[in-house]
Tab-separated table of C-alpha atoms in Angstrom:
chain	number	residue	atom	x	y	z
A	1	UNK	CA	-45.446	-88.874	222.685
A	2	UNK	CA	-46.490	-86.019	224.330
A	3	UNK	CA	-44.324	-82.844	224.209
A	4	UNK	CA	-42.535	-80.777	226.981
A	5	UNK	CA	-43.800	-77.696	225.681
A	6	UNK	CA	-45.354	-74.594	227.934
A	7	UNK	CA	-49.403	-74.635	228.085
A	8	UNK	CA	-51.927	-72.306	230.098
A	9	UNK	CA	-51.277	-72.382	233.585
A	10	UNK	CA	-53.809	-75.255	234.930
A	11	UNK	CA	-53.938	-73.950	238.374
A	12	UNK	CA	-55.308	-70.494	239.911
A	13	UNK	CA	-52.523	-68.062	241.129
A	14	UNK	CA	-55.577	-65.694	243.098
A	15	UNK	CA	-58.284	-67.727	244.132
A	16	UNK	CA	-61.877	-66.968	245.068
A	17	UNK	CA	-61.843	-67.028	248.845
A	18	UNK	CA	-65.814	-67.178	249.217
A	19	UNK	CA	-68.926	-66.058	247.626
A	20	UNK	CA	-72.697	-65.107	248.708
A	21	UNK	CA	-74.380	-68.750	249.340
A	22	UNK	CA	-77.481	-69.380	250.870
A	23	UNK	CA	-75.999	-73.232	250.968
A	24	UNK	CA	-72.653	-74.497	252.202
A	25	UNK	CA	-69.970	-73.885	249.411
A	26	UNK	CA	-68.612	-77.025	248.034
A	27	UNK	CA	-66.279	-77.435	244.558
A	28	UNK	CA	-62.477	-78.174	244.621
A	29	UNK	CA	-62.168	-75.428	241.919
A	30	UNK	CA	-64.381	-72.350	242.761
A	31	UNK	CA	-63.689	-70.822	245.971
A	32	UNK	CA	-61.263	-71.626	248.678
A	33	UNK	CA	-63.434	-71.909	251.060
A	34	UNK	CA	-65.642	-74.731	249.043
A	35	UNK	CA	-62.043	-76.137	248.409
A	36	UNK	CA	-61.623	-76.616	252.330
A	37	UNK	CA	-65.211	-77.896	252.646
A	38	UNK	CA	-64.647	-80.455	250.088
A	39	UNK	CA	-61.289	-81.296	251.838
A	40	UNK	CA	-62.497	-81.706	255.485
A	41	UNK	CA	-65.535	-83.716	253.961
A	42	UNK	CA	-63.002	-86.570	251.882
A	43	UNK	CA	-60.361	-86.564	255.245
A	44	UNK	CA	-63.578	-87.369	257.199
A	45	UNK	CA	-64.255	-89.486	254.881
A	46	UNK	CA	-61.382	-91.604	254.732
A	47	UNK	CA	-61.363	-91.756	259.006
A	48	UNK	CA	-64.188	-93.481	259.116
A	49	UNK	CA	-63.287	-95.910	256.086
A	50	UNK	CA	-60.695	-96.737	257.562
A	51	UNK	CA	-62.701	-97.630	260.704
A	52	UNK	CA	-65.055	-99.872	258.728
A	53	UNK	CA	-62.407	-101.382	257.257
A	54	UNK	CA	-60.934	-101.946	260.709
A	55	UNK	CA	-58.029	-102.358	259.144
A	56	UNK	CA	-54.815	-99.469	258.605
A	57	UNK	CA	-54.208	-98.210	255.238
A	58	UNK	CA	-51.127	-99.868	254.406
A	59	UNK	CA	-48.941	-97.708	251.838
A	60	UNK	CA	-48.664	-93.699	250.607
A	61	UNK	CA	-47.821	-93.413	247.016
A	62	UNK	CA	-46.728	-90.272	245.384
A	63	UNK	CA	-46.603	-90.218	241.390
A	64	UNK	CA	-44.787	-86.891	239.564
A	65	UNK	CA	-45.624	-86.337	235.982
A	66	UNK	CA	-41.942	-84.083	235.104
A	67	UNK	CA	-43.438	-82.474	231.990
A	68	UNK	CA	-46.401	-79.976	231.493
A	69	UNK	CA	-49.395	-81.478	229.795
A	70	UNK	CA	-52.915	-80.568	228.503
A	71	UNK	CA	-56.133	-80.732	230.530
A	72	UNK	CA	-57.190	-83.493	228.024
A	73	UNK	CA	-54.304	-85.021	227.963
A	74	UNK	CA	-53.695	-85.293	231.882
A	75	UNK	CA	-56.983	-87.106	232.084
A	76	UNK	CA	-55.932	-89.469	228.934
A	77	UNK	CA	-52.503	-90.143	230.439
A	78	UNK	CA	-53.884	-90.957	233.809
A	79	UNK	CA	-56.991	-93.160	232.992
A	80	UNK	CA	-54.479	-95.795	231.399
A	81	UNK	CA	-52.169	-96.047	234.518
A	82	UNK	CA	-55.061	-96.504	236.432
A	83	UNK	CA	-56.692	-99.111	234.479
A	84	UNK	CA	-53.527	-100.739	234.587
A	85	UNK	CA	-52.745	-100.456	238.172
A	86	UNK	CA	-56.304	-101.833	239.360
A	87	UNK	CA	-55.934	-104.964	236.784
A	88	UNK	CA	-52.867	-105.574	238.971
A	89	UNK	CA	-54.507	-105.795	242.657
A	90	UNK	CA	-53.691	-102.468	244.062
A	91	UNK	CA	-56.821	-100.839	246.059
A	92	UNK	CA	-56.357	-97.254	246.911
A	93	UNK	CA	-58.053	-93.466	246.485
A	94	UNK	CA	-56.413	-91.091	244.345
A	95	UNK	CA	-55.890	-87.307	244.582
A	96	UNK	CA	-54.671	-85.190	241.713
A	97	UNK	CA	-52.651	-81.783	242.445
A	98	UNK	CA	-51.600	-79.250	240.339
A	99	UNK	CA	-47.520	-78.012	240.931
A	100	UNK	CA	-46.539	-74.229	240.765
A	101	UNK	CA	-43.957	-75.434	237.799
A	102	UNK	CA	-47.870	-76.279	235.592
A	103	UNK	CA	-47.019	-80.149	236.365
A	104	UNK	CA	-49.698	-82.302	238.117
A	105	UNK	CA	-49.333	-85.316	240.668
A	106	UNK	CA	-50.665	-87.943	242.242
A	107	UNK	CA	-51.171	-88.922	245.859
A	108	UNK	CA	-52.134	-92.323	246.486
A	109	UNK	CA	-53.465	-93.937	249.614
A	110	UNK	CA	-53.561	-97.753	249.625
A	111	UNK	CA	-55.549	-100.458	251.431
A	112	UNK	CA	-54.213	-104.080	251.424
A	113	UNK	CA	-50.741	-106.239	251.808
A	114	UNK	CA	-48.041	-105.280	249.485
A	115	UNK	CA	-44.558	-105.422	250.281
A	116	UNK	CA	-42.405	-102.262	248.390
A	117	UNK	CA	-40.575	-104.195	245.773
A	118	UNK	CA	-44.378	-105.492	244.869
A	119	UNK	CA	-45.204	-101.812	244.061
A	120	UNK	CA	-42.428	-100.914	242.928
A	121	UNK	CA	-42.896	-103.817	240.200
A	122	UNK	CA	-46.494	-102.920	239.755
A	123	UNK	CA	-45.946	-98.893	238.942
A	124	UNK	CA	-43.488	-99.372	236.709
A	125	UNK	CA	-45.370	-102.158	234.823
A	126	UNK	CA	-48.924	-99.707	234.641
A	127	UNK	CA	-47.712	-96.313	234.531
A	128	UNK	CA	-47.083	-95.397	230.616
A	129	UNK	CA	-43.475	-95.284	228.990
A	130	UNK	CA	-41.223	-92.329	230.328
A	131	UNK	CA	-40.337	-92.290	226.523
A	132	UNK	CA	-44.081	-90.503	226.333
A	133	UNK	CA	-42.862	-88.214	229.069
A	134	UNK	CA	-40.795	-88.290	232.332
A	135	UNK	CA	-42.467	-89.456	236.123
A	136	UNK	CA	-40.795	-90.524	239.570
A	137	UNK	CA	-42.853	-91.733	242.074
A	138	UNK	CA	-42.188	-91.813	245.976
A	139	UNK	CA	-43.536	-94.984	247.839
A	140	UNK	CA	-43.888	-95.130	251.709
A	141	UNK	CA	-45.135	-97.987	254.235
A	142	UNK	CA	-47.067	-95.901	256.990
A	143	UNK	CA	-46.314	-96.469	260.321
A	144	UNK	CA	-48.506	-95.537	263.480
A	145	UNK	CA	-50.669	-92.965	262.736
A	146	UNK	CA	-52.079	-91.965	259.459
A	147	UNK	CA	-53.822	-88.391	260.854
A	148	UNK	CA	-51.101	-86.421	259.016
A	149	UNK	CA	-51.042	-88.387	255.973
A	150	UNK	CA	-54.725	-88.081	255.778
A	151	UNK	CA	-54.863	-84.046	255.545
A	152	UNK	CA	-51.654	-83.833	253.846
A	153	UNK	CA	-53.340	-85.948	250.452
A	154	UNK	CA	-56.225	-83.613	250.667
A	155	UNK	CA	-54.704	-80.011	252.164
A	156	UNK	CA	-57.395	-80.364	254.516
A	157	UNK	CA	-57.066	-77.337	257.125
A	158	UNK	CA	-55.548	-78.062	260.040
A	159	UNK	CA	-53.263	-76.916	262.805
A	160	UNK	CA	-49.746	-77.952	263.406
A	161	UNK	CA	-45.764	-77.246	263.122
A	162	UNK	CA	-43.769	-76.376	260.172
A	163	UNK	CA	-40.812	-77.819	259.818
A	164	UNK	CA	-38.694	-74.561	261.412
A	165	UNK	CA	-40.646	-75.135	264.851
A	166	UNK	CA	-43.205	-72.682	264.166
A	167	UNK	CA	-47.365	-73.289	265.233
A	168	UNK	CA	-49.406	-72.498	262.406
A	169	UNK	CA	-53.082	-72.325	261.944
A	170	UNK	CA	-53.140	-73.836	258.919
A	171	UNK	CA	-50.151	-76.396	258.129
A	172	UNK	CA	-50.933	-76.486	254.758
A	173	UNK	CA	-52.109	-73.365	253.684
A	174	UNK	CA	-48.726	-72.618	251.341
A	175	UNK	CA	-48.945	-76.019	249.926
A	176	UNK	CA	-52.761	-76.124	248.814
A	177	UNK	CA	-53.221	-74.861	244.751
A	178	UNK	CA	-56.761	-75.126	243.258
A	179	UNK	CA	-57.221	-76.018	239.841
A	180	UNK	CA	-58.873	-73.804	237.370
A	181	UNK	CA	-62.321	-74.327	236.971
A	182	UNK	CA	-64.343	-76.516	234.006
A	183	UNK	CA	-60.708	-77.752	233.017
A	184	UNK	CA	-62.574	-81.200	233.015
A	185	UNK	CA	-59.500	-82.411	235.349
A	186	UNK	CA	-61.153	-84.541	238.156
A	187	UNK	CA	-59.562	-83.723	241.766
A	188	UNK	CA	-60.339	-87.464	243.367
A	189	UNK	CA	-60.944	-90.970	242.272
A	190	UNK	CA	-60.235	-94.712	243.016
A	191	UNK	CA	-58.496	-97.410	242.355
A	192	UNK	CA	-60.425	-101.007	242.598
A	193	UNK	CA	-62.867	-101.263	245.650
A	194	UNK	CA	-61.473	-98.763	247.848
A	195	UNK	CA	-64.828	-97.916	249.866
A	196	UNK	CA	-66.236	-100.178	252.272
A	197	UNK	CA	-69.334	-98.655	251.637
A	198	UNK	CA	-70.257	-95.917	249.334
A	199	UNK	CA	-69.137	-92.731	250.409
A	200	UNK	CA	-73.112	-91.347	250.283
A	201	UNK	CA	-74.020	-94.073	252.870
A	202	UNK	CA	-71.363	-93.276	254.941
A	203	UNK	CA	-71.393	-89.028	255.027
A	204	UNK	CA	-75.096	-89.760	255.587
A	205	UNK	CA	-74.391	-91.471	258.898
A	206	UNK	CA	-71.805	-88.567	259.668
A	207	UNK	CA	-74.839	-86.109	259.258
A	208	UNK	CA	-77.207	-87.924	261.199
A	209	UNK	CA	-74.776	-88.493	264.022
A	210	UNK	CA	-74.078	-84.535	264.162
A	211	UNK	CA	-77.832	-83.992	263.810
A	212	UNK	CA	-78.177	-86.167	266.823
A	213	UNK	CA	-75.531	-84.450	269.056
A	214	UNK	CA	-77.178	-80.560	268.053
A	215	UNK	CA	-79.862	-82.019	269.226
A	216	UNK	CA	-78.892	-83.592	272.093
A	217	UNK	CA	-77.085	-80.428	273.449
A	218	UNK	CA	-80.207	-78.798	272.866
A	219	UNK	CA	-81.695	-80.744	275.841
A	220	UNK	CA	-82.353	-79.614	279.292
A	221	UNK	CA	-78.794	-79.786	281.025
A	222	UNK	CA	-76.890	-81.517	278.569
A	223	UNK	CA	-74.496	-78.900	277.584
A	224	UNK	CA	-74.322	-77.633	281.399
A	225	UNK	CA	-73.116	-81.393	282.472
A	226	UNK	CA	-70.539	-81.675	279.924
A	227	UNK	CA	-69.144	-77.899	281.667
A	228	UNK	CA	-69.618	-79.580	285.365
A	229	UNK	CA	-67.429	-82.703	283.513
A	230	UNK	CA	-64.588	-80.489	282.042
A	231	UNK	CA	-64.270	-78.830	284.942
A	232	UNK	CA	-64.782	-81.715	287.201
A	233	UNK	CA	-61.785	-83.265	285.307
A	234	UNK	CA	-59.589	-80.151	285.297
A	235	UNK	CA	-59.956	-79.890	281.877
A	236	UNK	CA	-58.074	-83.434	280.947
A	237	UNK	CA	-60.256	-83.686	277.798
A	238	UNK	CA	-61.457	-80.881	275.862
A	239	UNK	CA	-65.026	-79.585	276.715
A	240	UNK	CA	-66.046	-80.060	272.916
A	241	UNK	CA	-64.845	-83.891	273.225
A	242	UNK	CA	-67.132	-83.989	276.234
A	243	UNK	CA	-69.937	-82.104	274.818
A	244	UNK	CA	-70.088	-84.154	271.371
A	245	UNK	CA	-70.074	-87.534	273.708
A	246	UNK	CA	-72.715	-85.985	275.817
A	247	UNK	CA	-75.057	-84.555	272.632
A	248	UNK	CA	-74.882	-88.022	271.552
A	249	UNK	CA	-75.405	-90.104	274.365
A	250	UNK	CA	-77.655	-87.651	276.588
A	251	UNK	CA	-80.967	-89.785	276.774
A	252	UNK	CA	-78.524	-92.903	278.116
A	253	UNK	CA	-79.442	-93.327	282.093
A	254	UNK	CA	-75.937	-92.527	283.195
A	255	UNK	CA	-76.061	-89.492	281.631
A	256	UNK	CA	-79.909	-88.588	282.575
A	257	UNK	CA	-78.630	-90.100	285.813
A	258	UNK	CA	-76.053	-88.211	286.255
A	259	UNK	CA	-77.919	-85.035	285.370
A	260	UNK	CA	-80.678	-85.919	287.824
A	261	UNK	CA	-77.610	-85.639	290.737
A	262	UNK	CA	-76.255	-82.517	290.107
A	263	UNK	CA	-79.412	-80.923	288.703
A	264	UNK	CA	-82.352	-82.857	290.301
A	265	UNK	CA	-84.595	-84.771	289.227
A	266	UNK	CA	-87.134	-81.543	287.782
A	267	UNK	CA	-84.581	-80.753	285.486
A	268	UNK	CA	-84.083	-84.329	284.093
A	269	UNK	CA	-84.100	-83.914	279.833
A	270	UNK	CA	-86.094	-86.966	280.160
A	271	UNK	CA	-88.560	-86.098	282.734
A	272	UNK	CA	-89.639	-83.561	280.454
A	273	UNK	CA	-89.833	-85.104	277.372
A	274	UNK	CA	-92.627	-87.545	278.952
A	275	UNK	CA	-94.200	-84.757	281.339
């Protein structure tokens, strides 16, 4: 049984906002701002999962342990329920948080057909005994979209509107605690085969597509077109919509085309490429 005693705080009350890097700061544990790389990176992550799926995820699970617990033991406690939960059919990624009373949770994001008294039946039969220590869990179909959902499980930054009405850079900026660092606590897992494809295949087609839209702003006219488009359009979409479709597409012949008319034909990115 484990014991409802106090233990060392497992989460950081002053975090490390940054540090000298001559690389892009990652870790969910040393700085914030590698915390909000790492976050940005798994909500991307999970977009374009999703998309491969082409299929919506289908359920949000929340799981709160009610009693403090030791690093160790978090990890011991956890690896059984999920062992348990995968032998039953659920699919789904995981993300651990820490709680400002020491506690930790679980968010749970699920892929597949359940209907709620299914889940119900299968947390309750996985998770271990509340005799060994008291959890609730929350369990919610999602409806329409799942943007929200998506940077609420990770704390990704991102703009929005509290819950008094007020616009705030960074919804969930009071929300978002880092774990200590080498507690051995792993921030994200999953549950059965969650990934349509593994998630280094798919970031590396998310950095070759930006590599290809740099580049393709870096052409001859691109970047001016996708100006002339915005303000063509009265700025209906936003120029850095426009500019990303434009980086990417620019050696398609409507937009060489297009460049050629408003440009001429001297200026064409294409016409210089082959000069």
């Amino acid at each position: 049984m484990y014991r409802s005693v106090p233990v060392e705080k497992i989460f950081q009350t002053k975090p490390l906002r940054t540090k000298q890097s001559a690389h892009q700061l990652k870790s969910w544990t040393d700085t914030v701002e590698g915390y909000l790389n790492e976050a940005k990176k798994l909500t991307t992550l999970l977009f374009l999962n999703r998309k491969l799926a082409k299929e919506p995820y289908t359920w949000f699970i929340t799981i709160y342990v009610d009693f403090e617990i030791k690093p160790k033991d978090i990890t011991e406690w956890w690896n059984k329920a999920k062992r348990n939960l995968e032998r039953k059919g659920m699919v789904a990624i995981w993300v651990r948080e820490p709680t400002r009373t020491n506690k930790v949770h679980y968010h749970l994001l699920l892929r597949g057909n359940h209907s709620k008294q299914d889940l119900v039946k299968i947390v309750e039969e996985s998770l271990p005994s509340r005799s060994l220590g008291r959890w609730h869990k929350n369990i919610k179909p999602i409806i329409g979209s799942d943007w929200r959902i998506l940077h609420y499980i990770t704390k990704a930054k991102t703009r929005g509107i509290t819950k008094s009405g007020t616009h705030v850079p960074d919804l969930y900026f009071k929300k978002r605690l880092m774990f200590k660092p080498r507690l051995g606590i792993k921030k994200v897992g999953n549950i059965g085969k969650f990934w349509i494809k593994p998630k280094d295949e798919i970031w590396s087609d998310v950095v070759s597509k930006e590599k290809r839209i740099a580049e393709g702003l870096e052409q001859p006219n691109v970047k001016k077109l996708a100006q002339y488009a915005f303000e063509f359009i009265q700025g209906y979409v936003p120029l850095r919509e426009i500019e990303r479709n434009f980086g990417y597409d620019w050696d398609s012949p409507a937009i060489q085309n297009w460049i050629k008319q408003v440009f001429g034909d001297q200026n064409s990115a294409l016409h210089n490429l082959f000069d």
